[in-house]
CSV table of C-alpha atoms in Angstrom, one decimal:
chain,number,residue,atom,x,y,z
A,1,UNK,CA,-6.4,-13.0,15.5
A,2,UNK,CA,-6.6,-14.4,12.5
A,3,UNK,CA,-3.9,-12.6,10.5
A,4,UNK,CA,-0.9,-15.2,9.9
A,5,UNK,CA,1.7,-13.2,7.8
A,6,UNK,CA,1.7,-9.8,6.0
A,7,UNK,CA,4.1,-8.8,3.7
A,8,UNK,CA,4.7,-4.3,2.8
A,9,UNK,CA,5.7,-3.4,-0.1
A,10,UNK,CA,7.1,0.4,-1.3
A,11,UNK,CA,4.9,1.5,-4.4
A,12,UNK,CA,7.9,1.7,-7.6
A,13,UNK,CA,9.6,4.6,-8.6
A,14,UNK,CA,7.7,8.2,-9.2
A,15,UNK,CA,8.2,10.8,-11.0
A,16,UNK,CA,8.9,12.6,-7.4
A,17,UNK,CA,11.5,10.2,-6.3
A,18,UNK,CA,14.0,11.1,-9.4
A,19,UNK,CA,12.4,15.2,-9.8
A,20,UNK,CA,13.0,16.6,-6.3
A,21,UNK,CA,10.8,19.6,-5.4
A,22,UNK,CA,8.0,18.0,-8.2
A,23,UNK,CA,5.2,20.5,-8.0
A,24,UNK,CA,2.2,17.9,-8.4
A,25,UNK,CA,-0.4,16.5,-7.3
A,26,UNK,CA,-0.4,12.2,-6.5
A,27,UNK,CA,2.9,11.2,-9.2
A,28,UNK,CA,2.9,8.5,-11.4
A,29,UNK,CA,5.4,5.8,-11.3
A,30,UNK,CA,8.3,6.7,-13.9
A,31,UNK,CA,9.2,3.6,-16.5
A,32,UNK,CA,11.8,2.4,-14.6
A,33,UNK,CA,9.5,1.6,-12.0
A,34,UNK,CA,6.4,0.3,-13.3
A,35,UNK,CA,9.4,-2.2,-14.5
A,36,UNK,CA,10.8,-2.6,-11.2
A,37,UNK,CA,7.5,-3.1,-9.5
A,38,UNK,CA,6.3,-5.8,-12.6
A,39,UNK,CA,9.7,-8.1,-11.4
A,40,UNK,CA,8.7,-7.8,-7.4
A,41,UNK,CA,10.1,-11.7,-6.1
A,42,UNK,CA,6.4,-12.7,-4.5
A,43,UNK,CA,6.8,-16.1,-2.8
A,44,UNK,CA,3.4,-16.1,-1.5
A,45,UNK,CA,0.2,-15.3,-3.4
A,46,UNK,CA,-1.9,-12.7,-1.0
A,47,UNK,CA,-5.4,-14.1,0.3
A,48,UNK,CA,-5.8,-9.9,0.0
A,49,UNK,CA,-3.9,-6.9,-1.3
A,50,UNK,CA,-4.4,-3.3,0.8
A,51,UNK,CA,-3.2,-0.5,-1.2
A,52,UNK,CA,-2.8,3.3,-0.7
A,53,UNK,CA,-5.4,5.1,-2.8
A,54,UNK,CA,-2.3,6.9,-4.7
A,55,UNK,CA,-1.9,7.0,-8.2
A,56,UNK,CA,1.8,5.4,-7.7
A,57,UNK,CA,1.1,2.5,-4.8
A,58,UNK,CA,-2.3,1.8,-7.7
A,59,UNK,CA,-0.5,1.2,-10.7
A,60,UNK,CA,2.5,-0.6,-8.5
A,61,UNK,CA,-1.3,-2.5,-7.4
A,62,UNK,CA,-1.3,-3.3,-11.4
A,63,UNK,CA,1.5,-4.4,-12.4
A,64,UNK,CA,1.7,-7.3,-9.9
A,65,UNK,CA,-1.5,-9.0,-10.4
A,66,UNK,CA,-0.5,-10.3,-14.1
A,67,UNK,CA,2.7,-12.2,-12.3
A,68,UNK,CA,0.1,-12.9,-9.1
A,69,UNK,CA,-2.1,-14.4,-11.6
A,70,UNK,CA,0.6,-16.9,-13.2
A,71,UNK,CA,2.4,-17.8,-10.0
A,72,UNK,CA,2.1,-21.3,-10.0
A,73,UNK,CA,0.6,-21.2,-6.5
A,74,UNK,CA,-2.2,-19.7,-7.7
A,75,UNK,CA,-6.0,-21.7,-7.7
A,76,UNK,CA,-8.7,-19.8,-9.1
A,77,UNK,CA,-11.8,-20.7,-9.3
A,78,UNK,CA,-13.1,-19.3,-12.7
A,79,UNK,CA,-9.3,-20.1,-14.7
A,80,UNK,CA,-9.3,-16.6,-15.2
A,81,UNK,CA,-8.4,-13.6,-12.4
A,82,UNK,CA,-6.7,-14.0,-9.0
A,83,UNK,CA,-8.9,-14.4,-7.0
A,84,UNK,CA,-7.3,-11.9,-4.6
A,85,UNK,CA,-9.7,-9.3,-2.4
A,86,UNK,CA,-8.3,-5.4,-2.9
A,87,UNK,CA,-9.0,-2.9,-0.9
A,88,UNK,CA,-8.1,0.6,-1.1
A,89,UNK,CA,-7.8,2.2,2.2
A,90,UNK,CA,-6.2,5.7,3.1
A,91,UNK,CA,-4.6,5.1,5.9
A,92,UNK,CA,-2.2,3.9,4.1
A,93,UNK,CA,-1.8,7.0,2.1
A,94,UNK,CA,2.1,8.7,3.0
A,95,UNK,CA,2.8,10.9,5.5
A,96,UNK,CA,4.5,14.1,5.2
A,97,UNK,CA,1.5,15.9,2.9
A,98,UNK,CA,3.0,18.9,3.2
A,99,UNK,CA,4.5,18.2,-0.3
A,100,UNK,CA,2.5,18.8,-3.2
A,101,UNK,CA,3.2,15.4,-5.0
A,102,UNK,CA,2.0,13.8,-1.4
A,103,UNK,CA,-1.1,15.1,-1.9
A,104,UNK,CA,-3.1,12.6,-4.0
A,105,UNK,CA,-7.5,13.3,-6.1
A,106,UNK,CA,-10.6,12.7,-5.2
A,107,UNK,CA,-13.1,9.8,-4.7
A,108,UNK,CA,-14.5,11.0,-8.3
A,109,UNK,CA,-11.5,11.3,-10.2
A,110,UNK,CA,-9.9,8.3,-8.4
A,111,UNK,CA,-13.4,6.2,-9.6
A,112,UNK,CA,-12.6,7.3,-13.1
A,113,UNK,CA,-9.6,6.7,-13.2
A,114,UNK,CA,-9.7,3.3,-12.0
A,115,UNK,CA,-13.8,1.6,-12.0
A,116,UNK,CA,-12.8,-2.0,-11.0
A,117,UNK,CA,-11.8,-0.7,-7.2
A,118,UNK,CA,-14.0,0.0,-4.4
A,119,UNK,CA,-12.8,3.1,-2.9
A,120,UNK,CA,-15.6,3.9,-0.8
A,121,UNK,CA,-13.5,4.2,2.1
A,122,UNK,CA,-11.3,7.3,1.0
A,123,UNK,CA,-13.6,11.2,1.5
A,124,UNK,CA,-14.5,12.6,-1.0
A,125,UNK,CA,-12.2,15.0,-1.9
A,126,UNK,CA,-8.6,14.6,-0.3
A,127,UNK,CA,-9.4,17.2,2.2
A,128,UNK,CA,-7.6,14.5,5.1
A,129,UNK,CA,-6.2,16.4,8.5
A,130,UNK,CA,-2.4,17.5,8.3
A,131,UNK,CA,0.3,15.9,9.2
A,132,UNK,CA,1.7,15.6,12.5
A,133,UNK,CA,3.7,13.0,14.1
A,134,UNK,CA,1.3,12.1,16.8
A,135,UNK,CA,-1.6,11.5,13.6
A,136,UNK,CA,0.8,8.9,12.0
A,137,UNK,CA,1.2,7.2,15.0
A,138,UNK,CA,-2.3,6.9,15.8
A,139,UNK,CA,-3.0,6.2,11.7
A,140,UNK,CA,0.0,3.3,11.9
A,141,UNK,CA,-1.4,2.1,15.7
A,142,UNK,CA,-5.4,1.7,14.3
A,143,UNK,CA,-4.2,0.3,10.7
A,144,UNK,CA,-2.7,-2.3,13.2
A,145,UNK,CA,-5.2,-2.8,15.1
A,146,UNK,CA,-7.9,-3.8,12.4
A,147,UNK,CA,-5.0,-5.8,10.1
A,148,UNK,CA,-5.0,-8.3,13.9
A,149,UNK,CA,-9.1,-9.3,13.2
A,150,UNK,CA,-8.8,-9.7,9.4
A,151,UNK,CA,-9.4,-13.2,8.7
A,152,UNK,CA,-6.8,-13.7,5.8
A,153,UNK,CA,-4.1,-15.5,6.0
A,154,UNK,CA,-1.9,-13.6,3.7
A,155,UNK,CA,-1.9,-9.7,2.9
A,156,UNK,CA,-0.2,-8.0,1.3
A,157,UNK,CA,0.2,-4.1,1.6
A,158,UNK,CA,0.8,-1.2,-0.7
A,159,UNK,CA,2.2,2.2,-0.2
A,160,UNK,CA,4.7,4.6,1.1
A,161,UNK,CA,7.8,4.6,3.1
A,162,UNK,CA,6.5,8.3,5.2
A,163,UNK,CA,3.7,5.7,6.7
A,164,UNK,CA,5.4,2.2,6.6
A,165,UNK,CA,8.1,3.9,8.8
A,166,UNK,CA,5.3,4.6,11.5
A,167,UNK,CA,4.1,1.1,11.0
A,168,UNK,CA,7.4,-0.5,11.2
A,169,UNK,CA,9.0,0.9,13.8
A,170,UNK,CA,11.1,3.8,11.9
A,171,UNK,CA,12.5,1.3,9.3
A,172,UNK,CA,12.9,2.6,6.2
A,173,UNK,CA,11.9,0.9,2.3
A,174,UNK,CA,13.2,1.8,-0.8
A,175,UNK,CA,11.1,1.5,-3.7
A,176,UNK,CA,9.4,-2.2,-4.9
A,177,UNK,CA,11.5,-3.1,-1.6
A,178,UNK,CA,9.4,-6.3,0.0
A,179,UNK,CA,9.7,-7.1,3.6
A,180,UNK,CA,7.1,-10.3,5.4
A,181,UNK,CA,6.1,-9.5,9.3
A,182,UNK,CA,4.0,-11.8,11.3
A,183,UNK,CA,2.2,-10.6,14.0
A,184,UNK,CA,3.5,-12.9,18.1
A,185,UNK,CA,1.5,-14.3,20.7
A,186,UNK,CA,1.9,-10.8,22.3
A,187,UNK,CA,0.3,-8.6,19.4
A,188,UNK,CA,3.8,-6.7,18.6
A,189,UNK,CA,4.8,-7.4,15.2
A,190,UNK,CA,8.1,-9.7,14.2
A,191,UNK,CA,9.8,-8.8,10.9
A,192,UNK,CA,10.5,-12.3,9.2
A,193,UNK,CA,11.9,-11.9,6.4
C-alpha cells in the first residue's frame, strides 16, 4: 500500500450548523467558518487533497490553499502555486440526505461556481442513492480501498461529519477538526494524532 499518511478535516462552520432546519440546499460557510478554516494548523504539505463536492467543503479547501502556498515546507516548481493536486470525490459527500442542507448541486452549477476544479467524478445531477447505513458503510469502505492504492505520501481529506464517522469508526469530528491517520501493516486505519 502506497499512502503513508492521510489527514481528515471536517469543513468549517456552515450556515446550517448554526441555523438548524436550514431549508436550502448546499449551504455555504459562515464568516466564522471561513475564518476558522483559514486558521487550521497544518504541519504538513499534502501531495493530494480529496474534497467533497459541496460548497462548505470547497470553501474550506480554498481557505486552506493560500496557507499551503506560504507554508515553509512547500517547494513549488513554478514559484507561484502549490504543486498540490485537488480531486473532487462525490464519495465524500454528506450522508443524511433527508435534510435538504445535505443535498448538493448539479455538476454544471459546481463547474460554473468553481471552474478550476474537476468535477468529472460527480453525477450530472445530484441524484445519488438515498442514505442508508449500509450504503454509507459501503461508500466508506470503497473510499478507503481506493485511498490505499494511491501513490501519494500525504493526503488531505476535506469532508463532513456524517461520512467521516462511517470512514473512521463512529468518531465525531467538530467543525475544522483535523486528525491524522495511517494504514497499519494489515491495512487497518490507525489514528496517529
